[in-house]
Amino acid sequence: MHVVSISSLKGGVGKTSVTTGLASAALAAGIPTLVVDLDPHADASTALGVRAGEQLDIGRMLKSPRRARLAENVVPSGWLERGNATAGTRAGNSEESILDVAVGSAYTGIYDRPDLGRRDLRRLSTVLAGATRYELVLIDCPPSLNGLTRMAWSASDKVALVAEPGLFSVAGTERTMRAIQLFRQEFAPGLMPAGIVANRVRTGSAEHAFRLSEMDSMFGELLLTPHIPEQANWQQIQGAAHAVHSWPGDSAKNAAGLFDELLANLLGNRGELVGAGRVRDRSSR
């Protein structure tokens, strides 16, 4: 089972969009997947077409992780009810589609503080001990380096960072990479950077081209391909709670293909090519 945190220390870069795009690719490929919506805003849950009913949301599971019974409290994605993204179309897998969600809620906000100790950081790991039916777990983190993100990193094998090709986002990504290094040393020696996803890239923008070149110089092999272009109808797709793989039109079809390729690269060994996730310092260029 791969457990991947989708992180960014800067809001508004499309972190949740990347999470749901990867979930759509996993569903289309027939990979049994769980999405953990750890952001108190719960946008991933909305985009995946779910809401908490009788089941416990992820915040309440974290409150009593040893009694969480994850399998009883996850909710199947609403995409499945709508017939979105038939599993096995490319993987040759005839088994039932599995895309479940640990539903987000504002309740998780009680853990989003900087002073969590080791015991609290293990809460999500304990909850995910019950995630035996999945090959992939995607954790949508809040845009901060407080307790929830660190809890997610403690439970993960890899961290994928999402960044726009802009000055502040690139600088934030560099800070996040350094934070991962420090976190690995103190809490999670097995944690690896899965790579950096350049999102909302505008074709023809000289600024974006410059920043992508800068990111390639700074991060090297950790800058994942393909880059995800800005897509005008993405808000419409998410608002309708649909998988991008099932949305009509060439734009969505092209985006679906990019997420297929990105998922394959994300689950490969790209993040292990740069020892300990070291970032190339600007002064060395």
C-alpha atoms as a printed R data frame, in Angstrom:
    type eleno elety resid chain resno       x      y       z
1   ATOM     1    CA   MET     A     1   0.000  0.000   0.000
2   ATOM     2    CA   HIS     A     2   1.287  3.451  -0.995
3   ATOM     3    CA   VAL     A     3   0.376  6.278   1.392
4   ATOM     4    CA   VAL     A     4   0.983  9.667  -0.215
5   ATOM     5    CA   SER     A     5   0.418 13.074   1.363
6   ATOM     6    CA   ILE     A     6  -0.534 15.845  -1.068
7   ATOM     7    CA   SER     A     7   0.877 18.994   0.516
8   ATOM     8    CA   SER     A     8   1.572 22.666   0.046
9   ATOM     9    CA   LEU     A     9   2.411 25.404   2.515
10  ATOM    10    CA   LYS     A    10   0.691 27.947   0.274
11  ATOM    11    CA   GLY     A    11  -3.050 27.960  -0.269
12  ATOM    12    CA   GLY     A    12  -4.701 28.408  -3.631
13  ATOM    13    CA   VAL     A    13  -2.295 26.309  -5.697
14  ATOM    14    CA   GLY     A    14  -4.847 23.602  -6.548
15  ATOM    15    CA   LYS     A    15  -3.735 20.966  -4.057
16  ATOM    16    CA   THR     A    16  -7.220 19.479  -3.755
17  ATOM    17    CA   SER     A    17  -7.641 19.526  -7.535
18  ATOM    18    CA   VAL     A    18  -4.463 17.478  -7.886
19  ATOM    19    CA   THR     A    19  -5.670 15.073  -5.195
20  ATOM    20    CA   THR     A    20  -8.984 14.481  -6.955
21  ATOM    21    CA   GLY     A    21  -7.305 14.260 -10.364
22  ATOM    22    CA   LEU     A    22  -5.024 11.515  -9.050
23  ATOM    23    CA   ALA     A    23  -8.001  9.794  -7.430
24  ATOM    24    CA   SER     A    24  -9.800  9.857 -10.776
25  ATOM    25    CA   ALA     A    25  -6.766  8.310 -12.482
26  ATOM    26    CA   ALA     A    26  -6.530  5.612  -9.810
27  ATOM    27    CA   LEU     A    27 -10.223  4.797 -10.179
28  ATOM    28    CA   ALA     A    28  -9.926  4.576 -13.966
29  ATOM    29    CA   ALA     A    29  -6.911  2.278 -13.585
30  ATOM    30    CA   GLY     A    30  -8.729 -0.026 -11.164
31  ATOM    31    CA   ILE     A    31  -6.467  0.766  -8.192
32  ATOM    32    CA   PRO     A    32  -8.358  0.377  -4.869
33  ATOM    33    CA   THR     A    33  -7.959  3.836  -3.354
34  ATOM    34    CA   LEU     A    34  -8.804  5.717  -0.168
35  ATOM    35    CA   VAL     A    35  -8.823  9.518  -0.036
36  ATOM    36    CA   VAL     A    36  -8.323 10.951   3.449
37  ATOM    37    CA   ASP     A    37  -9.676 14.505   3.571
38  ATOM    38    CA   LEU     A    38  -7.547 16.020   6.319
39  ATOM    39    CA   ASP     A    39  -8.203 19.652   5.396
40  ATOM    40    CA   PRO     A    40 -10.781 21.196   7.791
41  ATOM    41    CA   HIS     A    41 -12.420 22.887   4.793
42  ATOM    42    CA   ALA     A    42 -13.326 19.396   3.479
43  ATOM    43    CA   ASP     A    43 -13.193 20.479  -0.173
44  ATOM    44    CA   ALA     A    44 -11.987 17.064  -1.347
45  ATOM    45    CA   SER     A    45 -15.050 15.442   0.233
46  ATOM    46    CA   THR     A    46 -17.305 17.856  -1.665
47  ATOM    47    CA   ALA     A    47 -15.504 17.222  -4.961
48  ATOM    48    CA   LEU     A    48 -15.750 13.454  -4.408
49  ATOM    49    CA   GLY     A    49 -19.488 13.723  -3.834
50  ATOM    50    CA   VAL     A    50 -19.626 12.562  -0.222
51  ATOM    51    CA   ARG     A    51 -20.803 13.839   3.123
52  ATOM    52    CA   ALA     A    52 -20.762 12.351   6.592
53  ATOM    53    CA   GLY     A    53 -23.893 10.475   7.569
54  ATOM    54    CA   GLU     A    54 -23.922  7.958  10.350
55  ATOM    55    CA   GLN     A    55 -20.246  7.321   9.735
56  ATOM    56    CA   LEU     A    56 -17.561  9.093  11.713
57  ATOM    57    CA   ASP     A    57 -15.677 11.806   9.872
58  ATOM    58    CA   ILE     A    58 -11.889 11.703   9.936
59  ATOM    59    CA   GLY     A    59 -11.692 14.233  12.779
60  ATOM    60    CA   ARG     A    60 -13.729 12.032  15.072
61  ATOM    61    CA   MET     A    61 -11.769  8.977  14.033
62  ATOM    62    CA   LEU     A    62  -8.594 10.802  15.025
63  ATOM    63    CA   LYS     A    63 -10.084 11.541  18.440
64  ATOM    64    CA   SER     A    64 -10.171  7.816  19.301
65  ATOM    65    CA   PRO     A    65  -7.854  6.240  16.713
66  ATOM    66    CA   ARG     A    66  -7.652  2.779  18.295
67  ATOM    67    CA   ARG     A    67 -11.440  2.492  18.191
68  ATOM    68    CA   ALA     A    68 -11.877  4.220  14.839
69  ATOM    69    CA   ARG     A    69 -12.876  1.151  12.785
70  ATOM    70    CA   LEU     A    70 -11.905  2.800   9.524
71  ATOM    71    CA   ALA     A    71 -13.580  0.190   7.313
72  ATOM    72    CA   GLU     A    72 -16.953  0.923   8.918
73  ATOM    73    CA   ASN     A    73 -16.657  4.695   8.625
74  ATOM    74    CA   VAL     A    74 -15.326  5.368   5.133
75  ATOM    75    CA   VAL     A    75 -17.870  6.442   2.516
76  ATOM    76    CA   PRO     A    76 -17.849  5.303  -1.143
77  ATOM    77    CA   SER     A    77 -17.231  8.211  -3.480
78  ATOM    78    CA   GLY     A    78 -20.303  9.654  -5.133
79  ATOM    79    CA   TRP     A    79 -18.463  9.192  -8.413
80  ATOM    80    CA   LEU     A    80 -19.271  5.485  -8.267
81  ATOM    81    CA   GLU     A    81 -23.028  6.098  -8.047
82  ATOM    82    CA   ARG     A    82 -22.852  8.320 -11.107
83  ATOM    83    CA   GLY     A    83 -20.981  5.680 -13.077
84  ATOM    84    CA   ASN     A    84 -17.909  7.918 -13.298
85  ATOM    85    CA   ALA     A    85 -14.622  6.469 -14.520
86  ATOM    86    CA   THR     A    86 -15.193  2.745 -14.958
87  ATOM    87    CA   ALA     A    87 -12.462  0.755 -13.238
88  ATOM    88    CA   GLY     A    88 -10.315 -1.567 -15.280
89  ATOM    89    CA   THR     A    89 -10.643  0.241 -18.605
90  ATOM    90    CA   ARG     A    90  -6.868  0.356 -18.903
91  ATOM    91    CA   ALA     A    91  -5.772 -2.058 -16.216
92  ATOM    92    CA   GLY     A    92  -7.738 -5.079 -17.385
93  ATOM    93    CA   ASN     A    93  -9.130 -5.386 -13.866
94  ATOM    94    CA   SER     A    94 -12.639 -6.827 -13.618
95  ATOM    95    CA   GLU     A    95 -12.952 -6.401  -9.869
96  ATOM    96    CA   GLU     A    96 -15.395 -3.964  -8.288
97  ATOM    97    CA   SER     A    97 -14.297 -0.333  -8.339
98  ATOM    98    CA   ILE     A    98 -13.052  0.934  -4.981
99  ATOM    99    CA   LEU     A    99 -12.749  4.638  -4.237
100 ATOM   100    CA   ASP     A   100 -13.547  5.417  -0.609
101 ATOM   101    CA   VAL     A   101 -13.326  8.632   1.351
102 ATOM   102    CA   ALA     A   102 -12.532  9.344   4.984
103 ATOM   103    CA   VAL     A   103 -14.787 12.387   5.094
104 ATOM   104    CA   GLY     A   104 -13.328 15.721   6.159
105 ATOM   105    CA   SER     A   105 -14.812 18.109   8.686
106 ATOM   106    CA   ALA     A   106 -13.998 21.256  10.634
107 ATOM   107    CA   TYR     A   107 -13.502 19.016  13.663
108 ATOM   108    CA   THR     A   108 -10.003 18.155  12.461
109 ATOM   109    CA   GLY     A   109  -9.028 21.760  13.139
110 ATOM   110    CA   ILE     A   110  -8.464 20.978  16.824
111 ATOM   111    CA   TYR     A   111  -5.298 19.133  15.767
112 ATOM   112    CA   ASP     A   112  -4.027 21.817  13.407
113 ATOM   113    CA   ARG     A   113  -1.657 23.426  15.865
114 ATOM   114    CA   PRO     A   114   2.153 23.438  15.994
115 ATOM   115    CA   ASP     A   115   2.665 21.734  19.369
116 ATOM   116    CA   LEU     A   116   1.561 18.138  18.748
117 ATOM   117    CA   GLY     A   117   3.744 15.545  20.428
118 ATOM   118    CA   ARG     A   118   4.802 12.187  19.075
119 ATOM   119    CA   ARG     A   119   1.722 10.437  20.430
120 ATOM   120    CA   ASP     A   120  -0.625 12.815  18.633
121 ATOM   121    CA   LEU     A   121   1.410 12.602  15.435
122 ATOM   122    CA   ARG     A   122   0.746  8.846  15.360
123 ATOM   123    CA   ARG     A   123  -3.056  9.224  15.436
124 ATOM   124    CA   LEU     A   124  -3.546  8.968  11.667
125 ATOM   125    CA   SER     A   125  -1.078  6.080  11.389
126 ATOM   126    CA   THR     A   126  -3.186  4.197  13.933
127 ATOM   127    CA   VAL     A   127  -6.394  4.921  12.022
128 ATOM   128    CA   LEU     A   128  -4.854  3.799   8.724
129 ATOM   129    CA   ALA     A   129  -3.811  0.468  10.229
130 ATOM   130    CA   GLY     A   130  -7.322 -0.580   9.212
131 ATOM   131    CA   ALA     A   131  -6.836  0.404   5.555
132 ATOM   132    CA   THR     A   132  -6.054 -3.120   4.410
133 ATOM   133    CA   ARG     A   133  -8.249 -3.183   1.299
134 ATOM   134    CA   TYR     A   134  -6.441 -0.351  -0.497
135 ATOM   135    CA   GLU     A   135  -3.394 -0.181  -2.708
136 ATOM   136    CA   LEU     A   136  -3.261  3.607  -2.575
137 ATOM   137    CA   VAL     A   137  -4.083  6.171   0.118
138 ATOM   138    CA   LEU     A   138  -4.089  9.860  -0.863
139 ATOM   139    CA   ILE     A   139  -4.106 12.353   2.019
140 ATOM   140    CA   ASP     A   140  -5.309 15.842   1.170
141 ATOM   141    CA   CYS     A   141  -3.483 18.059   3.689
142 ATOM   142    CA   PRO     A   142  -4.315 21.601   4.771
143 ATOM   143    CA   PRO     A   143  -2.066 24.374   3.393
144 ATOM   144    CA   SER     A   144   0.080 24.691   6.510
145 ATOM   145    CA   LEU     A   145   2.848 22.936   8.401
146 ATOM   146    CA   ASN     A   146   0.890 22.577  11.614
147 ATOM   147    CA   GLY     A   147  -0.270 19.405  13.330
148 ATOM   148    CA   LEU     A   148  -2.492 17.936  10.612
149 ATOM   149    CA   THR     A   149   0.163 18.057   7.896
150 ATOM   150    CA   ARG     A   150   2.779 16.634  10.241
151 ATOM   151    CA   MET     A   151   0.298 13.923  11.289
152 ATOM   152    CA   ALA     A   152  -0.204 13.073   7.619
153 ATOM   153    CA   TRP     A   153   3.546 12.946   6.976
154 ATOM   154    CA   SER     A   154   3.961 10.601   9.944
155 ATOM   155    CA   ALA     A   155   1.495  8.210   8.325
156 ATOM   156    CA   SER     A   156   2.906  8.471   4.782
157 ATOM   157    CA   ASP     A   157   5.547  6.793   2.679
158 ATOM   158    CA   LYS     A   158   5.875  9.821   0.411
159 ATOM   159    CA   VAL     A   159   4.972 13.482   0.166
160 ATOM   160    CA   ALA     A   160   3.919 15.078  -3.118
161 ATOM   161    CA   LEU     A   161   4.133 18.864  -3.167
162 ATOM   162    CA   VAL     A   162   1.877 21.025  -5.317
163 ATOM   163    CA   ALA     A   163   3.122 24.373  -6.608
164 ATOM   164    CA   GLU     A   164   2.128 26.977  -9.148
165 ATOM   165    CA   PRO     A   165   4.989 28.349 -11.257
166 ATOM   166    CA   GLY     A   166   5.010 31.668  -9.400
167 ATOM   167    CA   LEU     A   167   7.549 33.404  -7.176
168 ATOM   168    CA   PHE     A   168   5.830 32.884  -3.827
169 ATOM   169    CA   SER     A   169   4.730 29.332  -4.563
170 ATOM   170    CA   VAL     A   170   8.229 28.292  -5.646
171 ATOM   171    CA   ALA     A   171   9.715 29.841  -2.508
172 ATOM   172    CA   GLY     A   172   7.099 28.053  -0.409
173 ATOM   173    CA   THR     A   173   7.959 24.759  -2.074
174 ATOM   174    CA   GLU     A   174  11.621 25.208  -1.219
175 ATOM   175    CA   ARG     A   175  10.676 25.841   2.430
176 ATOM   176    CA   THR     A   176   8.454 22.758   2.429
177 ATOM   177    CA   MET     A   177  11.252 20.577   1.070
178 ATOM   178    CA   ARG     A   178  13.493 21.717   3.872
179 ATOM   179    CA   ALA     A   179  10.714 21.082   6.386
180 ATOM   180    CA   ILE     A   180  10.425 17.515   5.087
181 ATOM   181    CA   GLN     A   181  14.142 16.997   5.619
182 ATOM   182    CA   LEU     A   182  13.899 18.156   9.229
183 ATOM   183    CA   PHE     A   183  10.771 16.096   9.839
184 ATOM   184    CA   ARG     A   184  12.453 12.981   8.458
185 ATOM   185    CA   GLN     A   185  15.407 13.443  10.794
186 ATOM   186    CA   GLU     A   186  13.258 13.833  13.889
187 ATOM   187    CA   PHE     A   187  10.135 11.761  13.318
188 ATOM   188    CA   ALA     A   188   9.961  9.744  10.080
189 ATOM   189    CA   PRO     A   189  13.263  8.467   8.642
190 ATOM   190    CA   GLY     A   190  11.426  6.428   6.002
191 ATOM   191    CA   LEU     A   191   9.520  9.383   4.565
192 ATOM   192    CA   MET     A   192  10.526 10.345   1.019
193 ATOM   193    CA   PRO     A   193   9.566 13.223  -1.275
194 ATOM   194    CA   ALA     A   194   7.497 11.760  -4.106
195 ATOM   195    CA   GLY     A   195   8.065 14.865  -6.194
196 ATOM   196    CA   ILE     A   196   6.693 18.276  -7.027
197 ATOM   197    CA   VAL     A   197   3.612 18.761  -9.188
198 ATOM   198    CA   ALA     A   198   3.612 21.988 -11.206
199 ATOM   199    CA   ASN     A   199  -0.066 22.890 -11.368
200 ATOM   200    CA   ARG     A   200  -2.133 25.554 -13.134
201 ATOM   201    CA   VAL     A   201   0.573 26.117 -15.709
202 ATOM   202    CA   ARG     A   202  -0.376 28.719 -18.325
203 ATOM   203    CA   THR     A   203   0.902 27.841 -21.776
204 ATOM   204    CA   GLY     A   204   2.494 30.817 -23.429
205 ATOM   205    CA   SER     A   205   3.224 32.637 -20.166
206 ATOM   206    CA   ALA     A   206   6.821 33.864 -20.090
207 ATOM   207    CA   GLU     A   207   6.684 34.104 -16.294
208 ATOM   208    CA   HIS     A   208   5.502 30.504 -15.936
209 ATOM   209    CA   ALA     A   209   8.182 29.309 -18.367
210 ATOM   210    CA   PHE     A   210  10.825 31.137 -16.327
211 ATOM   211    CA   ARG     A   211   9.572 29.721 -13.028
212 ATOM   212    CA   LEU     A   212   9.409 26.176 -14.421
213 ATOM   213    CA   SER     A   213  13.023 26.527 -15.524
214 ATOM   214    CA   GLU     A   214  13.878 27.811 -12.055
215 ATOM   215    CA   MET     A   215  12.099 24.858 -10.431
216 ATOM   216    CA   ASP     A   216  13.955 22.439 -12.676
217 ATOM   217    CA   SER     A   217  17.248 24.042 -11.649
218 ATOM   218    CA   MET     A   218  16.336 23.951  -7.946
219 ATOM   219    CA   PHE     A   219  14.666 20.556  -7.671
220 ATOM   220    CA   GLY     A   220  15.959 18.516 -10.599
221 ATOM   221    CA   GLU     A   221  14.475 15.020 -10.744
222 ATOM   222    CA   LEU     A   222  11.941 15.904  -8.064
223 ATOM   223    CA   LEU     A   223  10.007 18.102 -10.493
224 ATOM   224    CA   LEU     A   224   7.464 15.631 -11.775
225 ATOM   225    CA   THR     A   225   6.128 15.429 -15.284
226 ATOM   226    CA   PRO     A   226   3.770 16.073 -16.838
227 ATOM   227    CA   HIS     A   227   2.916 19.563 -15.647
228 ATOM   228    CA   ILE     A   228  -0.804 20.209 -15.198
229 ATOM   229    CA   PRO     A   229  -2.084 23.148 -17.251
230 ATOM   230    CA   GLU     A   230  -4.669 25.643 -16.083
231 ATOM   231    CA   GLN     A   231  -8.095 24.317 -17.013
232 ATOM   232    CA   ALA     A   232 -11.042 26.689 -17.325
233 ATOM   233    CA   ASN     A   233 -13.723 24.099 -16.571
234 ATOM   234    CA   TRP     A   234 -12.070 22.542 -13.507
235 ATOM   235    CA   GLN     A   235 -14.355 24.401 -11.080
236 ATOM   236    CA   GLN     A   236 -17.357 23.117 -13.029
237 ATOM   237    CA   ILE     A   237 -16.093 19.526 -12.867
238 ATOM   238    CA   GLN     A   238 -15.510 19.734  -9.122
239 ATOM   239    CA   GLY     A   239 -18.774 21.563  -8.490
240 ATOM   240    CA   ALA     A   240 -20.640 18.767 -10.248
241 ATOM   241    CA   ALA     A   241 -18.723 16.180  -8.160
242 ATOM   242    CA   HIS     A   242 -17.500 14.295 -11.223
243 ATOM   243    CA   ALA     A   243 -14.299 12.492 -12.043
244 ATOM   244    CA   VAL     A   244 -12.290 14.262 -14.708
245 ATOM   245    CA   HIS     A   245 -12.074 10.942 -16.564
246 ATOM   246    CA   SER     A   246 -15.846 10.962 -17.090
247 ATOM   247    CA   TRP     A   247 -16.303 14.619 -18.001
248 ATOM   248    CA   PRO     A   248 -17.096 15.239 -21.694
249 ATOM   249    CA   GLY     A   249 -14.896 17.227 -24.020
250 ATOM   250    CA   ASP     A   250 -11.347 17.215 -25.295
251 ATOM   251    CA   SER     A   251 -10.035 19.440 -22.497
252 ATOM   252    CA   ALA     A   252 -11.094 16.990 -19.798
253 ATOM   253    CA   LYS     A   253  -9.864 14.048 -21.870
254 ATOM   254    CA   ASN     A   254  -6.442 15.644 -22.171
255 ATOM   255    CA   ALA     A   255  -6.372 16.420 -18.432
256 ATOM   256    CA   ALA     A   256  -7.326 12.821 -17.638
257 ATOM   257    CA   GLY     A   257  -4.407 11.560 -19.701
258 ATOM   258    CA   LEU     A   258  -2.021 13.885 -17.873
259 ATOM   259    CA   PHE     A   259  -3.221 12.630 -14.487
260 ATOM   260    CA   ASP     A   260  -2.808  9.026 -15.662
261 ATOM   261    CA   GLU     A   261   0.823  9.769 -16.483
262 ATOM   262    CA   LEU     A   262   1.366 11.797 -13.332
263 ATOM   263    CA   LEU     A   263   0.004  9.005 -11.138
264 ATOM   264    CA   ALA     A   264   2.364  6.508 -12.766
265 ATOM   265    CA   ASN     A   265   5.329  8.809 -12.144
266 ATOM   266    CA   LEU     A   266   4.207  9.616  -8.603
267 ATOM   267    CA   LEU     A   267   4.092  5.966  -7.618
268 ATOM   268    CA   GLY     A   268   7.473  5.262  -9.180
269 ATOM   269    CA   ASN     A   269  10.877  5.891  -7.649
270 ATOM   270    CA   ARG     A   270  11.452  9.445  -8.854
271 ATOM   271    CA   GLY     A   271  11.493 10.753  -5.297
272 ATOM   272    CA   GLU     A   272  14.287  8.377  -4.356
273 ATOM   273    CA   LEU     A   273  16.612  9.651  -7.067
274 ATOM   274    CA   VAL     A   274  17.652 12.634  -4.975
275 ATOM   275    CA   GLY     A   275  19.170 11.362  -1.756
276 ATOM   276    CA   ALA     A   276  17.214 12.430   1.328
277 ATOM   277    CA   GLY     A   277  15.220 14.861  -0.773
278 ATOM   278    CA   ARG     A   278  17.992 17.449  -0.770
279 ATOM   279    CA   VAL     A   279  17.105 20.688  -2.495
280 ATOM   280    CA   ARG     A   280  19.677 22.446  -4.618
281 ATOM   281    CA   ASP     A   281  20.400 25.778  -2.995
282 ATOM   282    CA   ARG     A   282  19.948 28.892  -5.116
283 ATOM   283    CA   SER     A   283  23.478 30.000  -4.297
284 ATOM   284    CA   SER     A   284  24.906 26.912  -5.986
285 ATOM   285    CA   ARG     A   285  23.407 27.683  -9.376
